[in-house]
Amino acid sequence: MRFYGDYHTHTRYSDGLGTVADNAAAARAAGLNALAISDHGYNNPNPFSLTRRKQRKQAAEIASVRPAFPDLTIYTAIEADIIASDGSVDLDQDDLGLFDFITVGYHRWARPRSFADFRKFYLNAYLSPFRRPSASEIVRNTDTFVRCIERYPVAILAHINNYSIVDCKTVAECCAHYNTLIELNGKHIDLARADFEIMLGTDCRFIANTDAHKPGAVGKFDLIDQYLKPYPEAYDRIVNTRPDPVTFRTPNKEAL
């Protein structure tokens, strides 16, 4: 299946290996129509994250690169982190309008808002490789994700169930209601098939992204195609399998 855009890629502004121009050149070579630069949010460890100062520099660089790629829509985005059990992310009100859209996810190395949030939300994710979270922990994680999607204009929910385990049906139903796209992530395509099948039973929509951390990975969707072989019907639910521009839930002043 052809994918027309890659909406989750990283550069040297966080933990990627290439520049904005490098990723754009790779996207063009892969035959893409669209590319998003979505480096890690402010609560990830520096130098492997954006800072507000770096974000301003990155935005200027993206603007300077766009004229050289008139065949490619280049979005400025961010992969923000959920940092608190109430669904808060590492963005302020004034940050929201700086981006064309916002991707949100959980990263276990991000800095939580407080020790209480570490204990309530982060700790069971740290332990998830060694034990499945309890039913109450999954409920708490799920509530956190739902609050985040309700509170912020989340365009893409990144790599669901990567360490922080949720009730996928509840989160998918929330995403469907708020027009938040659930990501099929080429770097974390270990999503349990049972969970994917549960989400297919809802009205949510998906977006396939590579989460490329080097230019050579931009536009390489082979692992996602392999994962989707048992689910040919899923391609109709993936928004970037069509050449039309993707309509994102966008930042707005009503958030927060």
XYZ file of N, CA and C in Angstrom:
768
model
N 0.851 -1.193 0.000
C 0.000 0.000 0.000
C 0.887 1.244 0.000
N 0.473 2.244 -0.733
C 1.228 3.499 -0.745
C 0.735 4.417 0.372
N 1.685 5.045 1.044
C 1.390 6.075 2.033
C 1.905 7.403 1.479
N 1.098 8.442 1.607
C 1.407 9.706 0.945
C 2.066 10.730 1.867
N 2.107 10.472 3.146
C 2.737 11.406 4.065
C 3.335 10.681 5.252
N 4.373 11.262 5.800
C 5.006 10.746 7.018
C 4.971 11.892 8.028
N 4.139 11.747 9.041
C 3.800 12.863 9.919
C 4.449 12.770 11.298
N 5.501 11.964 11.404
C 6.223 11.829 12.670
C 7.670 11.502 12.344
N 8.503 12.542 12.258
C 9.931 12.348 12.007
C 10.730 13.279 12.917
N 11.949 12.857 13.211
C 12.809 13.590 14.145
C 14.054 14.119 13.426
N 14.617 15.175 13.984
C 15.830 15.788 13.455
C 16.837 15.977 14.581
N 17.920 16.645 14.259
C 18.945 16.927 15.265
C 18.460 17.882 16.352
N 17.308 18.469 16.150
C 16.769 19.329 17.208
C 16.335 18.520 18.423
N 16.163 17.195 18.253
C 15.976 16.327 19.429
C 16.949 15.163 19.286
N 16.474 13.957 19.062
C 17.388 12.813 19.013
C 17.497 12.203 17.628
N 17.155 12.975 16.597
C 17.331 12.508 15.238
C 18.739 12.771 14.730
N 19.059 12.183 13.583
C 20.411 12.278 13.041
C 20.527 13.249 11.877
N 19.406 13.688 11.315
C 19.449 14.536 10.134
C 18.895 15.923 10.378
N 18.997 16.745 9.346
C 18.446 18.096 9.381
C 17.037 18.092 8.793
N 16.374 19.225 8.879
C 15.059 19.367 8.244
C 15.186 19.102 6.749
N 16.209 19.685 6.116
C 16.401 19.484 4.681
C 16.692 18.015 4.356
N 17.436 17.331 5.207
C 17.713 15.910 4.995
C 16.417 15.103 4.986
N 15.550 15.364 5.965
C 14.287 14.633 6.032
C 13.396 14.960 4.838
N 13.401 16.230 4.419
C 12.601 16.620 3.267
C 13.094 15.939 1.998
N 14.399 15.880 1.810
C 14.954 15.203 0.638
C 14.587 13.718 0.640
N 14.629 13.092 1.817
C 14.255 11.684 1.917
C 12.775 11.491 1.633
N 11.950 12.418 2.102
C 10.515 12.332 1.838
C 10.225 12.460 0.351
N 10.919 13.372 -0.293
C 10.749 13.520 -1.751
C 11.179 12.245 -2.461
N 12.312 11.694 -2.080
C 12.808 10.473 -2.722
C 11.843 9.307 -2.525
N 11.128 9.301 -1.400
C 10.162 8.239 -1.117
C 8.820 8.479 -1.801
N 8.673 9.597 -2.506
C 7.439 9.888 -3.218
C 6.321 10.419 -2.353
N 6.677 11.001 -1.206
C 5.653 11.525 -0.304
C 5.165 12.899 -0.751
N 3.947 13.205 -0.344
C 3.380 14.536 -0.562
C 3.535 15.432 0.657
N 3.741 14.822 1.836
C 3.735 15.591 3.082
C 4.718 15.001 4.069
N 5.247 15.893 4.902
C 6.224 15.520 5.923
C 5.992 16.403 7.136
N 6.075 15.808 8.323
C 6.029 16.603 9.551
C 7.319 16.417 10.323
N 7.848 17.526 10.811
C 8.985 17.520 11.725
C 8.405 17.606 13.129
N 8.568 16.551 13.900
C 7.885 16.469 15.203
C 8.877 15.984 16.254
N 9.761 16.884 16.643
C 10.773 16.517 17.625
C 10.199 16.442 19.033
N 10.969 15.820 19.925
C 10.498 15.535 21.277
C 10.234 16.807 22.075
N 9.241 16.699 22.966
C 8.790 17.836 23.750
C 9.749 18.284 24.827
N 9.366 19.354 25.484
C 10.259 20.113 26.356
C 10.675 19.366 27.622
N 9.903 18.353 28.054
C 10.246 17.645 29.289
C 11.079 16.400 29.058
N 11.494 16.172 27.803
C 12.469 15.119 27.547
C 13.853 15.631 27.914
N 14.788 14.731 28.172
C 16.123 15.187 28.576
C 16.804 15.997 27.477
N 17.333 17.129 27.839
C 18.137 17.929 26.932
C 19.550 17.308 26.896
N 20.174 17.149 25.737
C 19.920 17.778 24.448
C 19.027 16.975 23.520
N 18.325 15.948 24.016
C 17.527 15.083 23.154
C 16.078 15.542 23.074
N 15.857 16.842 23.158
C 14.502 17.381 23.105
C 14.555 18.797 22.565
N 13.386 19.267 22.179
C 13.260 20.682 21.879
C 13.332 21.488 23.168
N 13.805 22.698 23.045
C 13.596 23.738 24.043
C 12.840 24.838 23.324
N 12.328 25.792 24.044
C 11.604 26.870 23.369
C 12.538 27.677 22.468
N 13.764 27.827 22.891
C 14.735 28.527 22.048
C 15.019 27.714 20.781
N 15.223 26.418 20.921
C 15.476 25.568 19.760
C 14.250 25.517 18.846
N 13.051 25.570 19.442
C 11.843 25.532 18.619
C 11.764 26.742 17.688
N 12.129 27.902 18.184
C 12.094 29.098 17.341
C 13.080 28.957 16.173
N 14.246 28.430 16.469
C 15.246 28.222 15.427
C 14.766 27.180 14.422
N 14.147 26.113 14.927
C 13.645 25.069 14.039
C 12.544 25.604 13.127
N 11.617 26.383 13.688
C 10.528 26.931 12.880
C 11.078 27.791 11.743
N 12.106 28.580 12.036
C 12.720 29.401 10.995
C 13.381 28.523 9.937
N 14.009 27.445 10.369
C 14.661 26.544 9.423
C 13.639 25.859 8.526
N 12.530 25.414 9.099
C 11.477 24.791 8.297
C 10.965 25.778 7.246
N 10.736 27.030 7.666
C 10.263 28.051 6.727
C 11.269 28.282 5.602
N 12.550 28.222 5.934
C 13.577 28.460 4.913
C 13.716 27.288 3.957
N 13.378 26.084 4.399
C 13.511 24.885 3.573
C 12.311 24.720 2.634
N 11.149 25.161 3.036
C 9.925 24.927 2.252
C 10.043 25.355 0.789
N 10.606 26.527 0.460
C 10.661 26.914 -0.963
C 11.443 25.952 -1.849
N 12.389 25.229 -1.280
C 13.167 24.270 -2.061
C 12.407 22.975 -2.327
N 11.261 22.806 -1.670
C 10.465 21.581 -1.825
C 9.005 21.942 -2.088
N 8.725 22.609 -3.213
C 7.347 23.029 -3.488
C 6.383 21.871 -3.692
N 6.927 20.693 -3.961
C 6.112 19.496 -4.147
C 5.757 18.815 -2.829
N 6.225 19.367 -1.712
C 6.098 18.711 -0.408
C 5.520 19.692 0.614
N 4.452 19.301 1.279
C 3.945 20.095 2.392
C 4.719 19.711 3.647
N 5.409 20.679 4.224
C 6.232 20.407 5.405
C 5.569 21.065 6.613
N 5.177 20.255 7.577
C 4.493 20.724 8.776
C 5.491 20.884 9.919
N 5.249 21.881 10.749
C 5.983 21.986 12.006
C 5.095 21.442 13.111
N 5.583 20.421 13.787
C 4.798 19.738 14.820
C 5.694 19.497 16.020
N 5.169 18.796 17.005
C 5.935 18.438 18.198
C 5.375 17.131 18.734
N 6.238 16.309 19.284
C 5.798 15.099 19.985
C 5.840 15.407 21.481
N 4.755 15.985 21.947
C 4.662 16.385 23.344
C 4.476 15.160 24.230
N 4.750 15.351 25.527
C 4.655 14.255 26.494
C 3.570 14.508 27.511
N 2.855 13.437 27.850
C 1.961 13.491 29.006
C 2.842 13.416 30.246
N 2.713 14.407 31.116
C 3.639 14.497 32.255
C 2.937 14.431 33.604
N 1.606 14.254 33.601
C 0.888 14.250 34.876
C -0.354 13.388 34.763
N -0.805 12.886 35.893
C -1.947 11.980 35.910
C -3.253 12.669 35.559
N -3.268 14.009 35.560
C -4.474 14.721 35.128
C -4.481 14.970 33.624
N -3.520 14.403 32.898
C -3.461 14.537 31.454
C -2.660 15.721 30.958
N -2.026 16.468 31.845
C -1.230 17.624 31.422
C -0.068 17.192 30.546
N 0.270 18.040 29.566
C 1.431 17.798 28.716
C 2.452 18.907 28.925
N 3.615 18.733 28.317
C 4.712 19.688 28.522
C 4.635 20.870 27.551
N 3.451 21.437 27.429
C 3.213 22.628 26.625
C 2.395 23.616 27.443
N 2.709 24.897 27.279
C 1.900 25.957 27.862
C 0.900 26.456 26.829
N -0.046 27.252 27.287
C -1.036 27.833 26.389
C -0.367 28.539 25.204
N 0.676 29.314 25.478
C 1.321 30.086 24.419
C 2.061 29.205 23.423
N 2.366 27.963 23.807
C 3.076 27.068 22.907
C 2.167 26.500 21.816
N 0.882 26.380 22.100
C -0.004 25.622 21.217
C -0.043 26.183 19.807
N -0.087 27.498 19.694
C -0.200 28.111 18.380
C 1.079 28.111 17.565
N 2.161 27.581 18.110
C 3.434 27.557 17.395
C 3.517 26.404 16.398
N 2.588 25.468 16.489
C 2.679 24.241 15.709
C 1.467 24.078 14.802
N 1.697 23.440 13.645
C 0.592 23.136 12.742
C -0.326 22.087 13.352
N 0.231 21.166 14.089
C -0.561 20.202 14.842
C 0.319 19.623 15.942
N -0.327 18.914 16.872
C 0.366 18.386 18.042
C 0.175 16.872 18.114
N 1.294 16.170 18.229
C 1.294 14.746 18.533
C 1.613 14.601 20.016
N 0.932 13.677 20.677
C 1.149 13.465 22.110
C 1.373 11.988 22.367
N 2.294 11.703 23.269
C 2.541 10.325 23.648
C 3.123 10.246 25.045
N 3.456 9.034 25.417
C 4.123 8.794 26.706
C 5.542 8.324 26.433
N 6.515 8.929 27.104
C 7.902 8.477 27.076
C 8.391 8.335 28.509
N 8.895 7.173 28.818
C 9.240 6.897 30.208
C 10.427 7.722 30.691
N 11.211 8.299 29.764
C 12.359 9.091 30.187
C 12.026 10.578 30.322
N 10.789 10.976 30.007
C 10.403 12.379 30.175
C 10.287 12.718 31.661
N 10.348 13.990 31.957
C 10.295 14.455 33.347
C 8.851 14.681 33.759
N 8.342 13.923 34.739
C 6.970 14.142 35.189
C 6.843 15.474 35.910
N 5.617 15.926 36.047
C 5.387 17.222 36.682
C 5.770 17.211 38.146
N 5.560 16.087 38.811
C 5.829 16.005 40.248
C 6.126 14.563 40.619
N 6.617 14.369 41.839
C 6.854 13.009 42.312
C 5.537 12.243 42.408
N 4.475 12.928 42.795
C 3.165 12.261 42.870
C 2.742 11.751 41.496
N 3.011 12.534 40.448
C 2.664 12.094 39.097
C 3.554 10.938 38.657
N 4.808 10.951 39.078
C 5.676 9.803 38.799
C 5.081 8.541 39.430
N 4.666 8.666 40.666
C 4.135 7.503 41.382
C 2.811 7.037 40.777
N 1.933 7.962 40.408
C 0.602 7.610 39.931
C 0.601 7.150 38.478
N 1.462 7.752 37.655
C 1.357 7.530 36.205
C 2.595 6.893 35.594
N 3.773 7.282 36.057
C 4.999 6.804 35.430
C 5.460 5.448 35.967
N 5.304 5.216 37.254
C 5.945 4.062 37.878
C 5.487 2.747 37.274
N 4.166 2.577 37.063
C 3.718 1.293 36.527
C 4.165 1.100 35.081
N 4.405 2.219 34.356
C 4.932 2.101 32.996
C 6.385 1.640 33.019
N 7.158 2.140 33.977
C 8.533 1.674 34.133
C 8.569 0.169 34.382
N 7.588 -0.322 35.110
C 7.592 -1.729 35.499
C 6.917 -2.633 34.474
N 6.263 -2.060 33.454
C 5.466 -2.855 32.523
C 6.266 -3.907 31.751
N 7.583 -3.736 31.480
C 8.307 -4.835 30.830
C 8.438 -6.076 31.709
N 8.236 -5.899 33.012
C 8.447 -6.994 33.952
C 7.148 -7.549 34.528
N 6.110 -6.732 34.520
C 4.806 -7.203 35.000
C 3.710 -6.386 34.349
N 2.579 -7.028 34.092
C 1.461 -6.289 33.527
C 0.858 -5.405 34.612
N 0.542 -4.156 34.276
C -0.087 -3.293 35.283
C -1.381 -3.909 35.805
N -1.700 -3.586 37.031
C -2.945 -4.077 37.620
C -4.145 -3.423 36.929
N -5.311 -3.976 37.167
C -6.530 -3.428 36.569
C -6.729 -1.974 36.985
N -6.444 -1.659 38.242
C -6.626 -0.282 38.700
C -5.615 0.659 38.053
N -4.392 0.167 37.816
C -3.384 0.990 37.144
C -3.776 1.260 35.693
N -4.331 0.261 35.020
C -4.776 0.451 33.638
C -5.914 1.464 33.588
N -6.827 1.379 34.531
C -7.911 2.371 34.598
C -7.336 3.765 34.796
N -6.371 3.890 35.675
C -5.763 5.197 35.946
C -5.024 5.725 34.716
N -4.277 4.860 34.034
C -3.610 5.259 32.794
C -4.627 5.715 31.749
N -5.691 4.935 31.614
C -6.727 5.251 30.632
C -7.352 6.604 30.920
N -7.676 6.852 32.169
C -8.246 8.149 32.556
C -7.295 9.288 32.212
N -5.988 9.060 32.407
C -4.997 10.092 32.093
C -4.997 10.412 30.610
N -4.990 9.390 29.764
C -5.000 9.616 28.320
C -6.297 10.302 27.881
N -7.414 9.869 28.412
C -8.700 10.472 28.042
C -8.729 11.943 28.443
N -8.263 12.262 29.637
C -8.241 13.660 30.075
C -7.363 14.506 29.161
N -6.231 13.933 28.744
C -5.336 14.657 27.844
C -6.031 14.960 26.513
N -6.679 13.958 25.933
C -7.338 14.138 24.634
C -8.507 15.110 24.759
N -9.211 15.063 25.873
C -10.316 16.003 26.097
C -9.815 17.429 26.280
N -8.667 17.576 26.904
C -8.183 18.893 27.312
C -7.405 19.620 26.226
N -6.681 18.874 25.396
C -5.791 19.478 24.404
C -6.236 19.099 22.988
N -5.847 19.907 22.004
C -6.160 19.580 20.602
C -5.168 18.554 20.049
N -5.224 17.351 20.560
C -4.281 16.301 20.170
C -4.650 15.809 18.777
N -3.771 16.042 17.811
C -4.029 15.582 16.446
C -3.718 14.107 16.289
N -2.595 13.671 16.888
C -2.152 12.281 16.770
C -1.779 11.766 18.146
N -2.306 10.594 18.484
C -1.883 9.898 19.696
C -0.794 8.912 19.301
N 0.428 9.167 19.777
C 1.592 8.387 19.334
C 1.690 7.050 20.067
N 2.163 6.059 19.344
C 2.504 4.706 19.820
C 1.737 4.293 21.086
N 0.438 4.106 20.923
C -0.425 3.695 22.031
C 0.071 2.363 22.610
N -0.030 2.249 23.920
C 0.364 1.052 24.675
C 1.861 0.759 24.618
N 2.653 1.791 24.360
C 4.090 1.645 24.484
C 4.469 1.978 25.929
N 4.627 0.972 26.737
C 4.940 1.050 28.162
C 3.733 1.459 29.013
N 3.066 2.536 28.693
C 1.905 2.944 29.494
C 0.666 2.267 28.918
N 0.185 1.238 29.622
C -0.864 0.367 29.105
C -2.240 0.936 29.461
N -3.116 0.982 28.445
C -4.444 1.558 28.630
C -5.511 0.580 28.145
N -6.743 0.918 28.450
C -7.894 0.233 27.863
C -8.068 0.813 26.462
N -7.656 0.055 25.447
C -7.620 0.586 24.085
C -8.999 0.944 23.548
N -10.013 0.224 23.966
C -11.373 0.526 23.485
C -11.812 1.898 23.970
N -11.600 2.171 25.239
C -12.017 3.459 25.800
C -11.244 4.604 25.158
N -9.931 4.446 25.018
C -9.113 5.511 24.419
C -9.473 5.688 22.947
N -9.694 4.602 22.232
C -10.055 4.710 20.818
C -11.400 5.404 20.647
N -12.352 5.109 21.508
C -13.643 5.781 21.427
C -13.501 7.272 21.700
N -12.635 7.625 22.636
C -12.370 9.033 22.919
C -11.720 9.705 21.708
N -10.758 9.031 21.098
C -10.105 9.576 19.908
C -11.108 9.773 18.776
N -11.999 8.824 18.580
C -13.008 8.957 17.536
C -13.890 10.179 17.784
N -14.252 10.392 19.036
C -15.130 11.517 19.379
C -14.455 12.859 19.115
N -13.156 12.951 19.395
C -12.448 14.231 19.291
C -11.627 14.375 18.006
N -11.774 13.422 17.079
C -11.034 13.465 15.822
C -9.523 13.451 16.052
N -9.101 12.676 17.029
C -7.677 12.421 17.258
C -7.306 11.126 16.559
N -6.268 11.162 15.749
C -5.834 9.992 14.997
C -4.924 9.111 15.857
N -5.128 7.805 15.792
C -4.278 6.864 16.517
C -3.160 6.417 15.590
N -1.944 6.531 16.079
C -0.788 6.252 15.241
C -0.444 4.767 15.194
N -0.186 4.302 13.970
C 0.506 3.036 13.759
C 1.957 3.409 13.536
N 2.802 3.077 14.468
C 4.150 3.600 14.541
C 5.160 2.560 14.051
N 5.890 2.912 12.988
C 6.833 1.965 12.403
C 7.998 1.607 13.295
N 8.276 2.452 14.275
C 9.370 2.169 15.211
C 8.885 1.319 16.388
N 7.597 1.382 16.670
C 7.014 0.637 17.794
C 5.818 -0.168 17.276
N 6.057 -0.992 16.267
C 4.972 -1.749 15.661
C 4.740 -3.071 16.389
N 5.036 -3.051 17.699
C 4.806 -4.223 18.536
C 3.451 -4.149 19.243
N 2.551 -3.309 18.733
C 1.216 -3.221 19.305
C 0.542 -4.586 19.243
N 0.022 -5.020 20.381
C -0.627 -6.328 20.433
C -1.777 -6.387 19.436
N -1.847 -7.473 18.686
C -2.892 -7.573 17.658
C -4.285 -7.561 18.280
N -4.410 -8.126 19.467
C -5.720 -8.101 20.127
C -6.156 -6.663 20.405
N -5.207 -5.809 20.793
C -5.543 -4.413 21.050
C -5.907 -3.696 19.755
N -5.175 -3.976 18.667
C -5.497 -3.357 17.385
C -6.881 -3.780 16.923
N -7.201 -5.040 17.094
C -8.516 -5.533 16.684
C -9.624 -4.885 17.511
N -9.358 -4.644 18.791
C -10.327 -3.933 19.626
C -10.562 -2.534 19.079
N -9.483 -1.838 18.705
C -9.632 -0.478 18.182
C -10.334 -0.471 16.831
N -10.109 -1.497 16.013
C -10.820 -1.594 14.742
C -12.325 -1.729 14.945
N -12.720 -2.197 16.115
C -14.135 -2.319 16.422
C -14.795 -1.019 16.829
N -14.031 0.067 16.895
C -14.573 1.387 17.201
C -14.583 2.225 15.916
N -14.955 3.481 16.043
C -14.993 4.384 14.887
C -13.727 5.224 14.749
N -12.669 4.879 15.478
C -11.456 5.693 15.398
C -10.802 5.559 14.026
N -9.971 6.528 13.714
C -9.174 6.495 12.488
C -7.692 6.460 12.854
N -6.894 5.985 11.913
C -5.480 5.767 12.161
C -4.626 6.603 11.205
N -3.369 6.761 11.573
C -2.372 7.359 10.695
C -1.099 6.536 10.839
N -0.475 6.206 9.716
C 0.758 5.423 9.725
C 1.944 6.379 9.654
N 2.880 6.233 10.576
C 4.077 7.069 10.615
C 5.303 6.204 10.882
N 6.456 6.693 10.425
C 7.679 5.914 10.626
C 8.356 6.210 11.958
N 8.097 7.389 12.547
C 8.859 7.817 13.733
C 10.351 7.793 13.407
N 10.688 8.232 12.185
C 12.064 8.148 11.708
C 12.995 9.017 12.533
N 14.099 8.416 12.963
C 15.137 9.149 13.681
C 16.391 9.348 12.819
N 16.324 8.895 11.590
C 17.386 9.162 10.623
C 16.732 9.352 9.261
N 17.298 10.175 8.414
C 16.647 10.464 7.128
C 16.340 9.218 6.305
N 17.225 8.222 6.353
C 17.002 7.026 5.555
C 15.760 6.244 5.920
N 15.186 6.517 7.090
C 13.970 5.814 7.521
C 12.699 6.561 7.149
N 12.819 7.803 6.712
C 11.635 8.588 6.346
C 10.937 7.927 5.155
N 9.632 7.734 5.301
C 8.854 7.158 4.212
C 8.988 5.667 4.049
N 9.634 4.980 4.986
C 9.808 3.530 4.898
C 8.739 2.841 5.761
N 7.690 2.366 5.116
C 6.537 1.826 5.823
C 6.452 0.301 5.742
N 7.549 -0.353 5.415
C 7.506 -1.803 5.192
C 7.009 -2.579 6.408
N 7.483 -2.210 7.593
C 7.077 -2.947 8.794
C 5.598 -2.758 9.090
N 5.078 -1.571 8.811
C 3.651 -1.339 9.013
C 2.842 -2.165 8.023
N 3.267 -2.196 6.763
C 2.581 -3.028 5.768
C 2.572 -4.492 6.192
N 3.688 -4.957 6.704
C 3.781 -6.347 7.148
C 2.818 -6.601 8.315
N 2.774 -5.660 9.247
C 1.878 -5.793 10.398
C 0.419 -5.850 9.949
N 0.078 -5.088 8.908
C -1.322 -4.948 8.484
C -1.796 -6.046 7.539
N -0.916 -6.965 7.170
C -1.319 -8.002 6.214
C -2.592 -8.742 6.616
N -2.790 -9.074 7.905
C -4.035 -9.760 8.265
C -5.262 -8.849 8.281
N -5.051 -7.540 8.063
C -6.148 -6.580 8.212
C -6.262 -5.692 6.976
N -6.524 -6.252 5.802
C -6.599 -5.411 4.595
C -7.681 -4.338 4.693
N -8.711 -4.624 5.473
C -9.793 -3.639 5.623
C -9.347 -2.409 6.389
N -8.234 -2.508 7.120
C -7.773 -1.384 7.943
C -7.268 -0.227 7.100
N -6.818 -0.491 5.865
C -6.247 0.586 5.052
C -7.253 1.700 4.796
N -8.525 1.354 4.741
C -9.552 2.379 4.537
C -9.680 3.306 5.741
N -9.163 2.884 6.881
C -9.252 3.681 8.117
C -7.980 4.496 8.352
N -6.973 4.344 7.491
C -5.691 5.025 7.663
C -5.686 6.252 6.760
N -5.597 7.427 7.350
C -5.878 8.654 6.598
C -4.808 8.993 5.564
N -3.577 8.526 5.749
C -2.532 8.896 4.793
C -2.296 7.840 3.711
N -3.303 7.003 3.469
C -3.255 6.114 2.308
C -3.916 6.767 1.103
N -4.323 8.010 1.237
C -4.929 8.772 0.146
C -4.110 10.036 -0.103
N -4.081 10.522 -1.343
C -3.252 11.692 -1.645
C -3.815 13.006 -1.125
N -5.073 13.008 -0.710
C -5.682 14.244 -0.214
C -4.998 14.695 1.073
N -4.907 16.008 1.293
C -4.332 16.502 2.558
C -5.100 15.961 3.762
N -4.366 15.621 4.795
C -4.975 15.128 6.026
C -5.546 16.314 6.797
N -6.781 16.171 7.261
C -7.401 17.197 8.092
C -7.126 16.865 9.549
N -6.327 17.702 10.189
C -5.922 17.459 11.561
C -6.766 18.262 12.535
N -6.934 17.719 13.709
C -7.391 18.507 14.843
C -6.267 19.486 15.168
N -6.558 20.782 15.151
C -5.494 21.764 15.213
C -5.525 22.542 16.526
N -4.366 23.116 16.887
C -4.304 23.925 18.112
C -5.290 25.078 18.081
N -5.837 25.389 19.250
C -6.805 26.485 19.326
C -6.685 27.154 20.676
N -7.198 28.353 20.743
C -7.055 29.137 21.967
C -7.961 28.671 23.091
N -8.909 27.779 22.756
C -9.801 27.283 23.802
C -9.170 26.171 24.631
N -8.057 25.634 24.152
C -7.400 24.541 24.891
C -6.924 25.017 26.245
N -6.743 24.080 27.129
C -6.330 24.320 28.516
C -7.459 24.929 29.331
